[in-house]
Tab-separated table of N, CA and C in Angstrom:
chain	number	residue	atom	x	y	z
A	1	UNK	N	111.927	95.751	129.995
A	1	UNK	CA	110.598	95.437	129.493
A	1	UNK	C	109.725	94.944	130.649
A	2	UNK	N	108.505	95.381	130.675
A	2	UNK	CA	107.598	95.005	131.747
A	2	UNK	C	107.171	93.554	131.592
A	3	UNK	N	107.000	92.881	132.749
A	3	UNK	CA	106.488	91.514	132.647
A	3	UNK	C	104.969	91.554	132.559
A	4	UNK	N	104.376	90.400	132.239
A	4	UNK	CA	102.935	90.374	131.996
A	4	UNK	C	102.117	90.760	133.221
A	5	UNK	N	102.666	90.608	134.428
A	5	UNK	CA	101.936	90.978	135.646
A	5	UNK	C	101.745	92.491	135.727
A	6	UNK	N	102.620	93.259	135.086
A	6	UNK	CA	102.536	94.719	135.136
A	6	UNK	C	101.748	95.308	133.969
A	7	UNK	N	101.314	94.477	133.045
A	7	UNK	CA	100.598	94.966	131.868
A	7	UNK	C	99.103	95.046	132.140
A	8	UNK	N	98.466	96.033	131.527
A	8	UNK	CA	97.011	96.115	131.614
A	8	UNK	C	96.409	95.035	130.722
A	9	UNK	N	95.158	94.791	130.897
A	9	UNK	CA	94.446	93.810	130.072
A	9	UNK	C	94.534	94.178	128.591
A	10	UNK	N	94.406	95.463	128.286
A	10	UNK	CA	94.484	95.932	126.906
A	10	UNK	C	95.876	95.681	126.319
A	11	UNK	N	96.909	95.952	127.125
A	11	UNK	CA	98.280	95.703	126.671
A	11	UNK	C	98.530	94.208	126.460
A	12	UNK	N	97.972	93.378	127.341
A	12	UNK	CA	98.105	91.928	127.187
A	12	UNK	C	97.415	91.460	125.909
A	13	UNK	N	96.230	92.016	125.646
A	13	UNK	CA	95.516	91.652	124.423
A	13	UNK	C	96.314	92.066	123.185
A	14	UNK	N	96.890	93.263	123.211
A	14	UNK	CA	97.680	93.712	122.065
A	14	UNK	C	98.891	92.804	121.855
A	15	UNK	N	99.562	92.434	122.932
A	15	UNK	CA	100.698	91.515	122.816
A	15	UNK	C	100.248	90.171	122.245
A	16	UNK	N	99.110	89.687	122.702
A	16	UNK	CA	98.589	88.405	122.214
A	16	UNK	C	98.288	88.470	120.717
A	17	UNK	N	97.742	89.590	120.260
A	17	UNK	CA	97.438	89.747	118.832
A	17	UNK	C	98.737	89.830	118.025
A	18	UNK	N	99.705	90.582	118.517
A	18	UNK	CA	101.001	90.647	117.830
A	18	UNK	C	101.641	89.254	117.745
A	19	UNK	N	101.526	88.490	118.814
A	19	UNK	CA	102.068	87.131	118.827
A	19	UNK	C	101.313	86.254	117.822
A	20	UNK	N	100.000	86.380	117.765
A	20	UNK	CA	99.202	85.609	116.803
A	20	UNK	C	99.665	85.895	115.369
A	21	UNK	N	99.859	87.159	115.039
A	21	UNK	CA	100.289	87.537	113.681
A	21	UNK	C	101.681	86.960	113.388
A	22	UNK	N	102.594	87.061	114.336
A	22	UNK	CA	103.941	86.506	114.155
A	22	UNK	C	103.877	84.984	113.994
A	23	UNK	N	103.043	84.342	114.792
A	23	UNK	CA	102.871	82.887	114.692
A	23	UNK	C	102.285	82.517	113.336
A	24	UNK	N	101.351	83.316	112.845
A	24	UNK	CA	100.756	83.081	111.521
A	24	UNK	C	101.845	83.089	110.449
A	25	UNK	N	102.715	84.095	110.491
A	25	UNK	CA	103.789	84.198	109.495
A	25	UNK	C	104.716	82.982	109.554
A	26	UNK	N	105.113	82.595	110.766
A	26	UNK	CA	106.010	81.452	110.930
A	26	UNK	C	105.344	80.157	110.465
A	27	UNK	N	104.104	79.945	110.868
A	27	UNK	CA	103.390	78.726	110.481
A	27	UNK	C	103.182	78.665	108.967
A	28	UNK	N	102.910	79.808	108.354
A	28	UNK	CA	102.753	79.841	106.898
A	28	UNK	C	104.057	79.447	106.220
A	29	UNK	N	105.161	80.041	106.644
A	29	UNK	CA	106.467	79.735	106.054
A	29	UNK	C	106.846	78.269	106.260
A	30	UNK	N	106.421	77.681	107.365
A	30	UNK	CA	106.728	76.283	107.658
A	30	UNK	C	105.716	75.308	107.075
A	31	UNK	N	104.654	75.827	106.443
A	31	UNK	CA	103.615	74.948	105.900
A	31	UNK	C	102.845	74.218	106.985
A	32	UNK	N	102.753	74.820	108.169
A	32	UNK	CA	102.143	74.197	109.346
A	32	UNK	C	100.634	74.481	109.384
A	33	UNK	N	99.883	73.709	108.610
A	33	UNK	CA	98.439	73.900	108.522
A	33	UNK	C	97.734	73.736	109.872
A	34	UNK	N	98.035	72.711	110.676
A	34	UNK	CA	97.346	72.599	111.973
A	34	UNK	C	97.505	73.852	112.841
A	35	UNK	N	98.708	74.438	112.844
A	35	UNK	CA	98.926	75.659	113.631
A	35	UNK	C	98.076	76.805	113.077
A	36	UNK	N	98.029	76.941	111.758
A	36	UNK	CA	97.223	78.005	111.150
A	36	UNK	C	95.750	77.841	111.516
A	37	UNK	N	95.249	76.613	111.443
A	37	UNK	CA	93.837	76.373	111.763
A	37	UNK	C	93.531	76.724	113.213
A	38	UNK	N	94.505	76.533	114.112
A	38	UNK	CA	94.318	76.888	115.526
A	38	UNK	C	94.199	78.393	115.740
A	39	UNK	N	94.643	79.175	114.779
A	39	UNK	CA	94.614	80.630	114.909
A	39	UNK	C	93.346	81.253	114.334
A	40	UNK	N	92.440	80.421	113.829
A	40	UNK	CA	91.225	80.903	113.162
A	40	UNK	C	89.968	80.576	113.949
A	41	UNK	N	88.980	81.469	113.831
A	41	UNK	CA	87.641	81.183	114.337
A	41	UNK	C	86.993	80.162	113.403
A	42	UNK	N	86.041	79.423	113.901
A	42	UNK	CA	85.360	78.408	113.085
A	42	UNK	C	84.717	79.005	111.841
A	43	UNK	N	84.165	80.217	111.963
A	43	UNK	CA	83.455	80.838	110.838
A	43	UNK	C	84.325	81.847	110.086
A	44	UNK	N	85.633	81.636	110.081
A	44	UNK	CA	86.574	82.557	109.440
A	44	UNK	C	86.206	82.795	107.973
A	45	UNK	N	86.455	84.015	107.513
A	45	UNK	CA	86.259	84.363	106.100
A	45	UNK	C	87.466	85.158	105.642
A	46	UNK	N	88.027	84.747	104.500
A	46	UNK	CA	89.146	85.446	103.885
A	46	UNK	C	88.666	86.107	102.605
A	47	UNK	N	88.967	87.382	102.441
A	47	UNK	CA	88.606	88.132	101.246
A	47	UNK	C	89.876	88.469	100.479
A	48	UNK	N	89.895	88.087	99.201
A	48	UNK	CA	91.038	88.317	98.332
A	48	UNK	C	90.507	88.923	97.037
A	49	UNK	N	91.155	89.958	96.511
A	49	UNK	CA	90.673	90.583	95.282
A	49	UNK	C	90.536	89.582	94.132
A	50	UNK	N	89.437	89.688	93.416
A	50	UNK	CA	89.225	88.888	92.218
A	50	UNK	C	88.797	87.458	92.452
A	51	UNK	N	88.562	87.085	93.703
A	51	UNK	CA	88.153	85.713	94.005
A	51	UNK	C	86.955	85.750	94.944
A	52	UNK	N	86.142	84.708	94.921
A	52	UNK	CA	85.032	84.673	95.877
A	52	UNK	C	85.564	84.508	97.299
A	53	UNK	N	84.803	84.927	98.294
A	53	UNK	CA	85.241	84.763	99.679
A	53	UNK	C	85.548	83.298	99.993
A	54	UNK	N	86.620	83.090	100.755
A	54	UNK	CA	86.976	81.754	101.227
A	54	UNK	C	86.373	81.635	102.622
A	55	UNK	N	85.353	80.803	102.755
A	55	UNK	CA	84.598	80.737	103.999
A	55	UNK	C	84.875	79.441	104.750
A	56	UNK	N	85.330	79.573	105.977
A	56	UNK	CA	85.528	78.436	106.859
A	56	UNK	C	86.911	77.821	106.781
A	57	UNK	N	87.203	77.049	107.820
A	57	UNK	CA	88.507	76.410	107.930
A	57	UNK	C	88.738	75.389	106.821
A	58	UNK	N	87.690	74.667	106.423
A	58	UNK	CA	87.852	73.649	105.374
A	58	UNK	C	88.277	74.274	104.059
A	59	UNK	N	87.671	75.382	103.695
A	59	UNK	CA	88.034	76.059	102.443
A	59	UNK	C	89.480	76.555	102.513
A	60	UNK	N	89.854	77.144	103.651
A	60	UNK	CA	91.236	77.598	103.808
A	60	UNK	C	92.185	76.415	103.700
A	61	UNK	N	91.876	75.339	104.402
A	61	UNK	CA	92.717	74.153	104.429
A	61	UNK	C	92.960	73.608	103.023
A	62	UNK	N	91.914	73.491	102.247
A	62	UNK	CA	92.040	72.978	100.879
A	62	UNK	C	92.933	73.886	100.038
A	63	UNK	N	92.725	75.183	100.123
A	63	UNK	CA	93.528	76.130	99.360
A	63	UNK	C	94.985	76.138	99.790
A	64	UNK	N	95.220	76.089	101.091
A	64	UNK	CA	96.590	76.115	101.599
A	64	UNK	C	97.338	74.839	101.221
A	65	UNK	N	96.678	73.691	101.366
A	65	UNK	CA	97.318	72.420	101.005
A	65	UNK	C	97.692	72.404	99.528
A	66	UNK	N	96.826	72.921	98.697
A	66	UNK	CA	97.110	73.006	97.262
A	66	UNK	C	98.316	73.909	97.010
A	67	UNK	N	98.355	75.051	97.669
A	67	UNK	CA	99.429	76.022	97.455
A	67	UNK	C	100.791	75.472	97.882
A	68	UNK	N	100.859	74.848	99.056
A	68	UNK	CA	102.174	74.406	99.544
A	68	UNK	C	102.697	73.178	98.803
A	69	UNK	N	101.858	72.542	97.994
A	69	UNK	CA	102.351	71.456	97.139
A	69	UNK	C	103.196	72.003	95.998
A	70	UNK	N	102.998	73.276	95.673
A	70	UNK	CA	103.656	73.867	94.516
A	70	UNK	C	104.571	75.047	94.846
A	71	UNK	N	104.385	75.658	96.024
A	71	UNK	CA	105.110	76.891	96.332
A	71	UNK	C	105.644	76.907	97.758
A	72	UNK	N	106.726	77.627	97.930
A	72	UNK	CA	107.224	78.014	99.249
A	72	UNK	C	106.681	79.416	99.488
A	73	UNK	N	105.985	79.616	100.590
A	73	UNK	CA	105.339	80.892	100.884
A	73	UNK	C	106.015	81.502	102.106
A	74	UNK	N	106.549	82.716	101.941
A	74	UNK	CA	107.263	83.378	103.037
A	74	UNK	C	106.705	84.782	103.253
A	75	UNK	N	105.849	84.934	104.276
A	75	UNK	CA	105.293	86.257	104.563
A	75	UNK	C	106.168	87.049	105.539
A	76	UNK	N	106.072	88.359	105.424
A	76	UNK	CA	106.664	89.263	106.405
A	76	UNK	C	105.811	90.519	106.407
A	77	UNK	N	105.806	91.201	107.504
A	77	UNK	CA	104.964	92.388	107.540
A	77	UNK	C	105.239	93.270	108.725
A	78	UNK	N	104.575	94.388	108.707
A	78	UNK	CA	104.678	95.359	109.786
A	78	UNK	C	103.271	95.765	110.198
A	79	UNK	N	102.959	95.573	111.460
A	79	UNK	CA	101.662	95.985	111.978
A	79	UNK	C	101.651	97.501	112.087
A	80	UNK	N	100.655	98.116	111.484
A	80	UNK	CA	100.521	99.575	111.502
A	80	UNK	C	99.587	100.049	112.614
A	81	UNK	N	98.593	99.216	112.919
A	81	UNK	CA	97.588	99.645	113.894
A	81	UNK	C	96.864	98.433	114.458
A	82	UNK	N	96.624	98.461	115.753
A	82	UNK	CA	95.748	97.492	116.410
A	82	UNK	C	94.771	98.289	117.254
A	83	UNK	N	93.499	97.977	117.101
A	83	UNK	CA	92.469	98.614	117.930
A	83	UNK	C	91.642	97.500	118.556
A	84	UNK	N	91.453	97.570	119.864
A	84	UNK	CA	90.735	96.538	120.600
A	84	UNK	C	89.509	97.158	121.257
A	85	UNK	N	88.359	96.515	121.072
A	85	UNK	CA	87.111	96.932	121.702
A	85	UNK	C	86.460	95.698	122.311
A	86	UNK	N	86.698	95.503	123.598
A	86	UNK	CA	86.204	94.350	124.341
A	86	UNK	C	86.730	93.057	123.727
A	87	UNK	N	85.843	92.198	123.180
A	87	UNK	CA	86.319	90.926	122.651
A	87	UNK	C	86.448	90.915	121.118
A	88	UNK	N	86.497	92.102	120.527
A	88	UNK	CA	86.749	92.251	119.092
A	88	UNK	C	87.948	93.175	118.907
A	89	UNK	N	88.680	92.948	117.829
A	89	UNK	CA	89.822	93.804	117.523
A	89	UNK	C	90.038	93.813	116.020
A	90	UNK	N	90.704	94.869	115.549
A	90	UNK	CA	91.159	94.834	114.165
A	90	UNK	C	92.628	95.192	114.130
A	91	UNK	N	93.283	94.666	113.111
A	91	UNK	CA	94.703	94.880	112.923
A	91	UNK	C	94.925	95.248	111.460
A	92	UNK	N	95.562	96.392	111.244
A	92	UNK	CA	95.942	96.815	109.894
A	92	UNK	C	97.437	96.603	109.785
A	93	UNK	N	97.857	95.935	108.709
A	93	UNK	CA	99.278	95.653	108.527
A	93	UNK	C	99.683	95.839	107.076
A	94	UNK	N	100.958	96.127	106.909
A	94	UNK	CA	101.598	96.163	105.598
A	94	UNK	C	102.242	94.791	105.437
A	95	UNK	N	101.909	94.072	104.361
A	95	UNK	CA	102.340	92.691	104.211
A	95	UNK	C	103.080	92.485	102.902
A	96	UNK	N	104.115	91.660	102.953
A	96	UNK	CA	104.831	91.200	101.764
A	96	UNK	C	104.868	89.686	101.818
A	97	UNK	N	104.610	89.049	100.687
A	97	UNK	CA	104.639	87.600	100.620
A	97	UNK	C	105.476	87.196	99.411
A	98	UNK	N	106.541	86.433	99.663
A	98	UNK	CA	107.347	85.867	98.588
A	98	UNK	C	106.816	84.474	98.303
A	99	UNK	N	106.519	84.213	97.035
A	99	UNK	CA	105.966	82.932	96.614
A	99	UNK	C	106.941	82.344	95.597
A	100	UNK	N	107.605	81.274	95.993
A	100	UNK	CA	108.635	80.679	95.159
A	100	UNK	C	108.201	79.287	94.723
A	101	UNK	N	108.172	79.031	93.408
A	101	UNK	CA	107.816	77.681	92.938
A	101	UNK	C	108.801	76.642	93.469
A	102	UNK	N	108.287	75.475	93.847
A	102	UNK	CA	109.143	74.407	94.344
A	102	UNK	C	109.921	73.747	93.209
A	103	UNK	N	109.384	73.768	92.010
A	103	UNK	CA	110.047	73.135	90.870
A	103	UNK	C	110.868	74.165	90.099
A	104	UNK	N	110.272	74.756	89.097
A	104	UNK	CA	110.971	75.747	88.282
A	104	UNK	C	110.140	77.010	88.191
A	105	UNK	N	110.800	78.078	87.846
A	105	UNK	CA	110.100	79.341	87.699
A	105	UNK	C	110.669	80.385	88.627
A	106	UNK	N	110.297	81.595	88.361
A	106	UNK	CA	110.802	82.728	89.137
A	106	UNK	C	109.910	82.994	90.338
A	107	UNK	N	110.522	83.432	91.423
A	107	UNK	CA	109.717	83.813	92.591
A	107	UNK	C	108.860	85.038	92.275
A	108	UNK	N	107.742	85.129	92.948
A	108	UNK	CA	106.840	86.265	92.799
A	108	UNK	C	106.705	86.894	94.179
A	109	UNK	N	106.547	88.195	94.197
A	109	UNK	CA	106.357	88.905	95.464
A	109	UNK	C	105.046	89.684	95.370
A	110	UNK	N	104.220	89.500	96.390
A	110	UNK	CA	102.968	90.243	96.498
A	110	UNK	C	103.072	91.147	97.711
A	111	UNK	N	102.639	92.387	97.563
A	111	UNK	CA	102.714	93.345	98.658
A	111	UNK	C	101.408	94.135	98.745
A	112	UNK	N	101.138	94.660	99.922
A	112	UNK	CA	99.964	95.502	100.092
A	112	UNK	C	99.487	95.519	101.533
A	113	UNK	N	98.310	96.038	101.697
A	113	UNK	CA	97.702	96.185	103.018
A	113	UNK	C	96.779	95.010	103.320
A	114	UNK	N	96.679	94.700	104.607
A	114	UNK	CA	95.789	93.648	105.089
A	114	UNK	C	95.023	94.200	106.282
A	115	UNK	N	93.731	93.942	106.316
A	115	UNK	CA	92.904	94.305	107.464
A	115	UNK	C	92.335	93.013	108.039
A	116	UNK	N	92.679	92.734	109.287
A	116	UNK	CA	92.258	91.504	109.943
A	116	UNK	C	91.358	91.849	111.120
A	117	UNK	N	90.231	91.163	111.204
A	117	UNK	CA	89.325	91.309	112.337
A	117	UNK	C	89.495	90.060	113.198
A	118	UNK	N	89.711	90.283	114.481
A	118	UNK	CA	89.939	89.184	115.410
A	118	UNK	C	88.846	89.156	116.457
A	119	UNK	N	88.558	87.962	116.958
A	119	UNK	CA	87.541	87.790	117.991
A	119	UNK	C	88.143	86.976	119.123
A	120	UNK	N	87.953	87.446	120.343
A	120	UNK	CA	88.446	86.716	121.512
A	120	UNK	C	87.492	85.548	121.766
A	121	UNK	N	88.047	84.361	121.799
A	121	UNK	CA	87.256	83.152	121.965
A	121	UNK	C	86.909	82.932	123.444
A	122	UNK	N	86.007	82.004	123.696
A	122	UNK	CA	85.558	81.727	125.061
A	122	UNK	C	86.716	81.341	125.981
A	123	UNK	N	87.747	80.692	125.418
A	123	UNK	CA	88.902	80.280	126.215
A	123	UNK	C	89.832	81.446	126.526
A	124	UNK	N	89.604	82.607	125.886
A	124	UNK	CA	90.440	83.779	126.118
A	124	UNK	C	91.483	84.031	125.048
A	125	UNK	N	91.615	83.110	124.099
A	125	UNK	CA	92.577	83.294	123.012
A	125	UNK	C	91.947	84.100	121.881
A	126	UNK	N	92.769	84.898	121.221
A	126	UNK	CA	92.316	85.636	120.050
A	126	UNK	C	92.366	84.726	118.827
A	127	UNK	N	91.433	84.921	117.898
A	127	UNK	CA	91.392	84.133	116.660
A	127	UNK	C	91.021	85.052	115.507
A	128	UNK	N	91.523	84.721	114.337
A	128	UNK	CA	91.181	85.480	113.130
A	128	UNK	C	89.760	85.136	112.732
A	129	UNK	N	88.919	86.164	112.643
A	129	UNK	CA	87.524	85.986	112.246
A	129	UNK	C	87.313	86.366	110.779
A	130	UNK	N	87.934	87.463	110.365
A	130	UNK	CA	87.828	87.950	108.979
A	130	UNK	C	89.186	88.495	108.586
A	131	UNK	N	89.523	88.334	107.316
A	131	UNK	CA	90.798	88.841	106.833
A	131	UNK	C	90.603	89.306	105.395
A	132	UNK	N	90.939	90.542	105.141
A	132	UNK	CA	90.830	91.100	103.788
A	132	UNK	C	92.203	91.594	103.378
A	133	UNK	N	92.745	90.987	102.325
A	133	UNK	CA	94.051	91.463	101.893
A	133	UNK	C	93.960	92.124	100.538
A	134	UNK	N	94.753	93.153	100.386
A	134	UNK	CA	94.792	93.945	99.157
A	134	UNK	C	96.155	93.794	98.484
A	135	UNK	N	96.698	92.591	98.558
A	135	UNK	CA	98.014	92.341	97.992
A	135	UNK	C	97.952	92.322	96.471
A	136	UNK	N	98.963	92.906	95.872
A	136	UNK	CA	99.104	92.887	94.415
A	136	UNK	C	100.509	92.401	94.079
A	137	UNK	N	100.658	91.871	92.886
A	137	UNK	CA	101.965	91.406	92.445
A	137	UNK	C	102.874	92.611	92.286
A	138	UNK	N	104.014	92.521	92.924
A	138	UNK	CA	105.004	93.589	92.843
A	138	UNK	C	105.665	93.524	91.458
A	139	UNK	N	105.723	94.646	90.755
A	139	UNK	CA	106.343	94.616	89.424
A	139	UNK	C	107.821	94.207	89.510
A	140	UNK	N	108.268	93.498	88.519
A	140	UNK	CA	109.679	93.081	88.472
A	140	UNK	C	110.559	94.284	88.262
A	141	UNK	N	111.721	94.236	88.869
A	141	UNK	CA	112.703	95.288	88.660
A	141	UNK	C	113.479	94.954	87.408
A	142	UNK	N	113.557	95.885	86.496
A	142	UNK	CA	114.248	95.668	85.227
A	142	UNK	C	115.568	96.402	85.277
A	143	UNK	N	116.652	95.679	85.093
A	143	UNK	CA	117.979	96.292	85.045
A	143	UNK	C	118.253	96.724	83.607
A	144	UNK	N	118.656	97.952	83.461
A	144	UNK	CA	118.929	98.446	82.114
A	144	UNK	C	120.400	98.429	81.823
């Protein structure tokens, strides 16, 4: 594997975005809100079907804190495409999220596509600027 000195700027940016997505998944599973907030632009917007846009870090923070009080959230996914144009990029991924109640109840799995728009910040780090997920509840498997 090539070291970072041999990579082009575009390849370095792609690696950084892949690392950001992996870090997002790990931080979500660990309930690490400070880490998640570090991965977002100040004006971040999350789009989820059937709900109004979640605008800004404060809105995300409130929603995430509420969720982790009741559920264990475990995301996994596969990046299908990354396209970088100067200091903007988009990432299309196939995502699965297992949501397990902390008390009682059956786990739920949501799956679908996610389109994330990232912006390179002044410090050179990539941050999530917009995120639109098309996750739907995966139907239960019925054993006959």
